[in-house]
Amino acid sequence: MPTFECMSGQSENHVRLFEYGSVKAVVHPEMEPALKILADAAKKQGFEVKVVSCFRSFDQQLAIWNAKACGKRPVLDILERPIRKGTLHGWSLVEAILRWSALPGTSRHHWGSDLDIVDGAALAGGYKVQLTQQETAPDGVFGAFHQWLTPWLVQNPEVGFTRPYSHESSAALHPSRYGVAPEPWHLSYRPVAEACEKAYSTGDLAALIASSRIELKSDILAHLDEIIERFVKVPT
Ligand SMILES: [Zn+2]
């Protein structure tokens, strides 16, 4: 069973560096065969699977969170437009940050099972990856890659990859439970992720948040159950 230290990104004992062709990523070893299959299948179509985000530690996620809470990094609305600094406070600001960034300790990227991927072959000319829905739209820079990837994931379920933040899973939520924005670039390796979902402890999370140097701590702790319901659990 995965430990809470691993699931919350406080430990790196469950991940290691994996390199294969265009893929270079810190992941859970159990995912490596699936990643090879995905990379090979993409290569046959002229794409290069490039992992832009894989394992992320609690401290890395905390740095992202605090930068957004302090206005040092932009907080985006659902349409990916920056929200003007100083217009949101307290719980409203927490909710806005959560739409695009996980609460430290709850990111699926802590698990080593989840990846953000792009088509490395489309990066010629020094294009800077932003991970926006625009990039994955049919006319976007990674449009062709996603038009291949979407049916491939459906046709090859045995490989084990799912999209936990798809348009479909977000639309399936009741508006009042609406959580994370769709992230078609985010893949999850189901066998490892499911074990983490089952073993996750919210009591341990509350203690971790309470003892960390996180911005907006009191607003987070006051709404922790709601955060887990709306932003951490994903509909399957
Ligand atoms: Zn991601």
Coordinates of N, CA and C and ligand atoms in Angstrom, one line a residue, residues 56 109 115-116 183 185-186, ligand 1:
R56 N 5.9 15.4 -8.8 CA 6.2 16.8 -8.2 C 6.1 16.6 -6.7
H109 N 0.1 14.5 -9.2 CA 1.5 14.4 -9.6 C 2.5 13.9 -8.5
L115 N 1.0 12.2 -15.5 CA 2.0 13.0 -16.4 C 1.3 14.0 -17.1
D116 N 2.0 15.1 -17.4 CA 1.5 16.1 -18.4 C 2.4 15.9 -19.7
E183 N -8.1 19.1 -18.5 CA -6.7 19.1 -18.8 C -6.4 17.9 -19.7
W185 N -4.1 17.2 -21.5 CA -2.7 16.8 -21.6 C -2.3 15.9 -20.4
H186 N -3.2 15.8 -19.4 CA -2.8 15.1 -18.1 C -3.3 13.7 -18.2
Ligands
ZN1 ZN -1.0 17.5 -14.7

